[in-house]
Coordinates of C-alpha atoms in Angstrom, one line a residue:
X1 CA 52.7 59.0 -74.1
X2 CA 51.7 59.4 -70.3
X3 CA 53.6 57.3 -68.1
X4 CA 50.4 55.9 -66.5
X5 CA 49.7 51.9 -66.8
X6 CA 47.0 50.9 -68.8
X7 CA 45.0 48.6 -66.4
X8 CA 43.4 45.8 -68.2
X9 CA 40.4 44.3 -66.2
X10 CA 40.5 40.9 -65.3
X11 CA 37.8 38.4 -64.6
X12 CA 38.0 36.3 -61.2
X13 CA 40.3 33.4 -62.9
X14 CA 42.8 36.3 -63.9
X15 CA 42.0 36.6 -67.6
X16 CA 41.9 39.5 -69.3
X17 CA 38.1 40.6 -70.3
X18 CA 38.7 39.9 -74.4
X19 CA 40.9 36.5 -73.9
X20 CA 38.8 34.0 -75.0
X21 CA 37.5 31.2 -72.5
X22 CA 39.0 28.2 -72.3
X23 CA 37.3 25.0 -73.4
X24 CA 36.2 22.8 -70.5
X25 CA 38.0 18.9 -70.1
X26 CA 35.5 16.3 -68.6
X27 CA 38.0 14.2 -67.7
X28 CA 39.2 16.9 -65.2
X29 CA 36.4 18.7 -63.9
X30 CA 36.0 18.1 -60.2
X31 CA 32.4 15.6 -59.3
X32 CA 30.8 16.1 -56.4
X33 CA 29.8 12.5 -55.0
X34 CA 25.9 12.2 -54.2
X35 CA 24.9 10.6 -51.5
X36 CA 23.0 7.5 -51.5
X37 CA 19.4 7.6 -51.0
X38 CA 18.7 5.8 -47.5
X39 CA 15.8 3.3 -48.0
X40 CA 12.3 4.4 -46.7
X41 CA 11.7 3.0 -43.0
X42 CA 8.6 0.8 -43.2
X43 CA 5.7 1.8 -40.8
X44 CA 4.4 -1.8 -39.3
X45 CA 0.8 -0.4 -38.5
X46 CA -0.4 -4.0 -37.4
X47 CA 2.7 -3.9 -34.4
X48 CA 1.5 -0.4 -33.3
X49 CA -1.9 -1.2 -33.3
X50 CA -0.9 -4.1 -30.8
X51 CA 1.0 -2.2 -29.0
X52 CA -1.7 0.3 -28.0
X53 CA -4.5 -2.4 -27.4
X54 CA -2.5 -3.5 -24.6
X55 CA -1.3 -0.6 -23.0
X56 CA -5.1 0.4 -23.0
X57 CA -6.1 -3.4 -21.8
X58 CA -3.5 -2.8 -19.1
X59 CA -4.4 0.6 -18.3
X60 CA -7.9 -0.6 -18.2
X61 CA -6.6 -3.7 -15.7
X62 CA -4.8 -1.1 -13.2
X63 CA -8.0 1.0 -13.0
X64 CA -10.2 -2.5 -11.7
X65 CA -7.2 -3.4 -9.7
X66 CA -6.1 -0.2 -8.1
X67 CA -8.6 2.4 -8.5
X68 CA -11.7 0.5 -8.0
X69 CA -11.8 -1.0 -4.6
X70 CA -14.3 -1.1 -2.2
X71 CA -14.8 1.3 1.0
X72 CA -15.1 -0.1 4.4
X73 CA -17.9 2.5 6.1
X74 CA -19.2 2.5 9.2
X75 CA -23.0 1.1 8.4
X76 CA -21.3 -2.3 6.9
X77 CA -19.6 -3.2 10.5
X78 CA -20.5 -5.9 12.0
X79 CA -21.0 -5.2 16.0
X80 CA -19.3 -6.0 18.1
X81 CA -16.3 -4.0 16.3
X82 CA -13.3 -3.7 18.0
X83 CA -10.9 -0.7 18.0
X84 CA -7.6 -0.2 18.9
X85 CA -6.9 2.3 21.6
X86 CA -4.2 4.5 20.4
X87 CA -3.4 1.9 17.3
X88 CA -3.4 -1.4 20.1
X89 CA -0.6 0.6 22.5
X90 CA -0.3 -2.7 25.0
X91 CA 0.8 -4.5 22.4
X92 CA 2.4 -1.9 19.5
X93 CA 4.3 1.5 19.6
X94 CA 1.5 3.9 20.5
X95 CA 0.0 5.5 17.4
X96 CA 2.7 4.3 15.7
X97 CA 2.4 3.2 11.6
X98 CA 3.8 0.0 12.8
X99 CA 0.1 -0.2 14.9
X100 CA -2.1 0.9 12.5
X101 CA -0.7 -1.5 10.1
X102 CA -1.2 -4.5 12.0
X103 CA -4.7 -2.8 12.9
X104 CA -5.8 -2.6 9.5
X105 CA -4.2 -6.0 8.6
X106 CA -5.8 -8.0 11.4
X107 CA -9.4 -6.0 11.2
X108 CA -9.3 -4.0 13.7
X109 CA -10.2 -0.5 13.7
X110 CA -7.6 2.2 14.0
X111 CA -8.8 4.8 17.2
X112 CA -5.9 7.3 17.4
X113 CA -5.8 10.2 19.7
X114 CA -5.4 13.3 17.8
X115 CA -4.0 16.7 18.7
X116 CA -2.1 19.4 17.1
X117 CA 1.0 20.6 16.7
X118 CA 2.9 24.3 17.2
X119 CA 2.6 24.8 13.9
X120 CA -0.9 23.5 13.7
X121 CA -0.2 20.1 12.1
X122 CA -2.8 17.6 13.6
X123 CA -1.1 14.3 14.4
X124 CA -1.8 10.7 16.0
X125 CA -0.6 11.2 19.7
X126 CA -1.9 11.3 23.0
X127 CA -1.0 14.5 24.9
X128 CA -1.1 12.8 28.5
X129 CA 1.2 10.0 27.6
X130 CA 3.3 11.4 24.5
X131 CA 6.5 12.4 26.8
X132 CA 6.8 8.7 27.5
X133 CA 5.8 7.5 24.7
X134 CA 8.0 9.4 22.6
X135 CA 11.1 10.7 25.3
X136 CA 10.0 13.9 24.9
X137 CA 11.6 17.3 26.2
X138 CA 8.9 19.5 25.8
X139 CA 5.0 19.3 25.1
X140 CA 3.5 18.0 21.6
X141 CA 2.3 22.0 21.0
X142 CA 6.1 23.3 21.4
X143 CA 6.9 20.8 18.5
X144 CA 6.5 21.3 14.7
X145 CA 5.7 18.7 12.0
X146 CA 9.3 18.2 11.7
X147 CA 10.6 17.5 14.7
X148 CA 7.6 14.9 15.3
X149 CA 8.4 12.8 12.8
X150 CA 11.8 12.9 13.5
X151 CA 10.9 11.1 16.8
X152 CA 10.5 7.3 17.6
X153 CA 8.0 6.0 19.8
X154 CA 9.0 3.1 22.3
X155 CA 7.9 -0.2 21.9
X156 CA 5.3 -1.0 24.4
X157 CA 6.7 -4.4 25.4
X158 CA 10.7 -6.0 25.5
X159 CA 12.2 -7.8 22.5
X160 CA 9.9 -5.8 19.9
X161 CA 10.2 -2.9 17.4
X162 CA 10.3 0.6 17.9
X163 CA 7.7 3.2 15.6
X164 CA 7.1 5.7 13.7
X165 CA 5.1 8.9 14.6
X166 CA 2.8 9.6 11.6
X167 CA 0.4 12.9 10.9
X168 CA -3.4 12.7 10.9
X169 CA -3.1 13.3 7.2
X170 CA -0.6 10.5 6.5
X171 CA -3.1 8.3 8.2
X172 CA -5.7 9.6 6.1
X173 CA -3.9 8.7 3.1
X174 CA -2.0 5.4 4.0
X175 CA -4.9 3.7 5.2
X176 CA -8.2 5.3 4.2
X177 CA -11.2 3.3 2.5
X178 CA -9.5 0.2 3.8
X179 CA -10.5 0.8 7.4
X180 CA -12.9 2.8 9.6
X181 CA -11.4 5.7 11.9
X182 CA -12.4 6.0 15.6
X183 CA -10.4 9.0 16.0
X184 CA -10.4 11.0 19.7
X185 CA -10.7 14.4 19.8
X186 CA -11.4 16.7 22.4
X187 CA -11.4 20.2 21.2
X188 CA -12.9 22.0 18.4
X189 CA -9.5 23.4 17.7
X190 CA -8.1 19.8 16.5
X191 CA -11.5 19.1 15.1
X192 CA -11.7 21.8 12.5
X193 CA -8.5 20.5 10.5
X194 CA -9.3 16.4 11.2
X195 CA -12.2 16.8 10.0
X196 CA -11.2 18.1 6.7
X197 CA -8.9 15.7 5.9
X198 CA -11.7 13.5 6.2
X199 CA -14.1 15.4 3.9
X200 CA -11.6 15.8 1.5
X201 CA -10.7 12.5 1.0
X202 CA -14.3 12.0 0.7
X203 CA -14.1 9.5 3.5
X204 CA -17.4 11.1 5.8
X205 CA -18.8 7.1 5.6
X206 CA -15.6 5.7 7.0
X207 CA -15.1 8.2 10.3
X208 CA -16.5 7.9 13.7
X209 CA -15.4 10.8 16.0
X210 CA -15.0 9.3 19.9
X211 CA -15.4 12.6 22.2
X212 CA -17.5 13.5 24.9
X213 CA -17.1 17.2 23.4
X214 CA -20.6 18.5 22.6
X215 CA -18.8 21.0 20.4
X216 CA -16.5 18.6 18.6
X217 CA -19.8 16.2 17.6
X218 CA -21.3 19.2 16.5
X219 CA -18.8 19.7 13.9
X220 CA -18.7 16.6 13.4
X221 CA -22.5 16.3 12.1
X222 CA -22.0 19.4 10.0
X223 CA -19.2 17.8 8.5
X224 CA -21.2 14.6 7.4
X225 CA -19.4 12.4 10.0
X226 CA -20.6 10.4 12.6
X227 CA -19.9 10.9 16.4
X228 CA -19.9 8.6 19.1
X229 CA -20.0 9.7 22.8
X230 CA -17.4 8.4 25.1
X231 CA -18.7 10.3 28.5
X232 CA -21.0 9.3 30.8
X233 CA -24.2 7.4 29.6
X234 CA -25.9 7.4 32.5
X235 CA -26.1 10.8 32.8
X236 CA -27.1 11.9 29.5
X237 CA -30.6 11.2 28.0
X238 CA -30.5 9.6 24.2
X239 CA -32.7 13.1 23.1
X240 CA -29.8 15.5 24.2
X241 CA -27.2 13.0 23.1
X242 CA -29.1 13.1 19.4
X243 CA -29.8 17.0 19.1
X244 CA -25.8 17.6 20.2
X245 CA -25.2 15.1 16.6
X246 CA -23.8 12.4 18.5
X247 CA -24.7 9.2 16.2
X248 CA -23.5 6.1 18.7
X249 CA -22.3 5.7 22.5
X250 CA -19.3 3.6 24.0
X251 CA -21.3 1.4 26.6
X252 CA -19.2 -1.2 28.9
X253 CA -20.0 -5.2 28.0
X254 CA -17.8 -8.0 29.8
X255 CA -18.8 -10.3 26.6
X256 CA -17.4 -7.8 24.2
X257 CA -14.6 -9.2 21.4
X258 CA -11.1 -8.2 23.2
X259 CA -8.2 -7.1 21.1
X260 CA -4.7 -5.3 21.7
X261 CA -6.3 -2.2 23.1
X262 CA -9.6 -2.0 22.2
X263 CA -12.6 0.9 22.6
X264 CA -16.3 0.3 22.0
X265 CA -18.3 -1.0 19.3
X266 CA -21.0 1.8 18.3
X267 CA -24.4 1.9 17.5
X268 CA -27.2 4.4 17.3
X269 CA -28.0 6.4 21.0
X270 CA -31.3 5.0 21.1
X271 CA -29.7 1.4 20.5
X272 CA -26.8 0.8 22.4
X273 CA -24.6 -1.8 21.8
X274 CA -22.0 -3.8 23.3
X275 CA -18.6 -2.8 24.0
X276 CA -15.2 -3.5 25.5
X277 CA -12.5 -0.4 26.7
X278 CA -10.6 -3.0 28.2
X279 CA -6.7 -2.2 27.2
X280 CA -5.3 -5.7 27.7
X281 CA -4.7 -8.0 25.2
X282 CA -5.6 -11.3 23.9
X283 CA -4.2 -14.5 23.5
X284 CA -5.1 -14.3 19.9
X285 CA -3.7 -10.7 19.6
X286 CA -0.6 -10.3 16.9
X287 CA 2.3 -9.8 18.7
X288 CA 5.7 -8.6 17.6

């Protein structure tokens, strides 16, 4: 007989192949516990249906309130308007946000000077009186953006706040369709970018370029915005005035409405009307 072991297969629970199975015992077998079925979430269509009929009725409300208001152009002044040199700087922080704030709040019309940057950034500031203004080291076209707005403009009188310096565009977008602009410009170079802004914000109606800059009102009129001429009157005829696309003149009037720094009203070349450049202000001038 050969010494080798019979192997005998064997299922998986160690039984041979021919042993018979064993009978399974209920009482033992293992149960598996089913979970319980969770109840079905009811849907309460009525309380959604509410809920979107008012975020519509206040969507619908924010739209009157916020996104339909109307837009203060040039053709619905009432002359004499009165515009604030440089944002009203005998009384407020030159071109500051602080002055074209109070501008805007009181009715008068915001007149900044513009001019641009080193990096080409057009901002509210006058070039001849910027150093003061601001205690600056070096000219406003040595500085970028940055350093501007890092600055802080002086208050123009004792006991009152200190400003901000803001950009043309900030302006643009802070205060536009509130207001009208009487923005000075005196080179085509600062025009170009200003007047973009302007025609972008779709706010042509609402701008009144101040320069004596036959260039600058030409852009101006190809732009869509109106120009009024700040040079000498006397020596210009209202045909050359027109054909070079100024709109209105600055004309001198004692009886002129005074504010905190105030330019001309403006009216058509062949219809001058009043005005007041006088720079001092008022009794009834806001005062911080």
């Amino acid at each position: 007989m050969s010494k080798k072991k019979r192997r005998i297969d064997k299922d998986r629970y160690g039984r041979g192949t021919n042993d018979p199975l064993p009978t399974p015992d209920p009482e033992s077998a293992e149960r598996i516990p089913v979970p319980d079925r969770p109840a079905p979430k009811k849907f309460n269509a009525p309380l959604w249906a509410g809920a979107i009929v008012v975020l519509l009725v206040g969507g619908v409300l924010a739209m009157n309130i916020f996104g339909s208001k109307d837009q203060l152009t040039v053709d619905s002044l009432n002359p004499p308007a009165v515009g604030a040199l440089d944002g009203g700087s005998s009384v407020y922080p030159a071109n500051s946000k602080l002055a074209f704030t109070e501008n805007v709040k009181f009715g008068y019309l915001p007149a900044p000077t513009l001019s641009a940057l080193a990096d080409g950034t057009i901002v509210a500031a006058n070039p001849e009186t910027a150093a003061k203004d601001m205690g600056l080291k070096k000219n406003l076209d040595k500085l970028d953006s940055a350093e501007f707005l890092d600055q802080t403009i002086k208050p123009a009188r004792k006991d009152t706040s200190p400003g901000e310096p803001m950009t043309w565009d900030q302006i643009v977008d802070e205060f536009g369709g509130d207001t009208v602009f009487l923005p000075a410009i005196d080179s085509a170079e600062v025009a170009k970018p200003a007047l973009k802004s302007i025609t972008e914000a779709g706010l042509e109606d609402s701008t009144l370029v101040r320069t004596d800059d036959a260039e600058v009102a030409s852009a101006a009129a190809d732009a869509g915005v109106g120009a009024m001429f700040t040079g000498d009157v006397t020596a210009t005829g209202n045909e050359e005035l027109s054909s070079d696309g100024y709109t209105a003149v600055a004309v001198e009037a004692a009886g002129a409405e005074k504010g905190p720094g105030s330019t001309s009203t403006c009216g058509p070349p062949v219809s001058r009307t009043r005005s007041s450049s006088t720079a001092s202000p008022t009794p009834e001038s806001p005062a911080h």
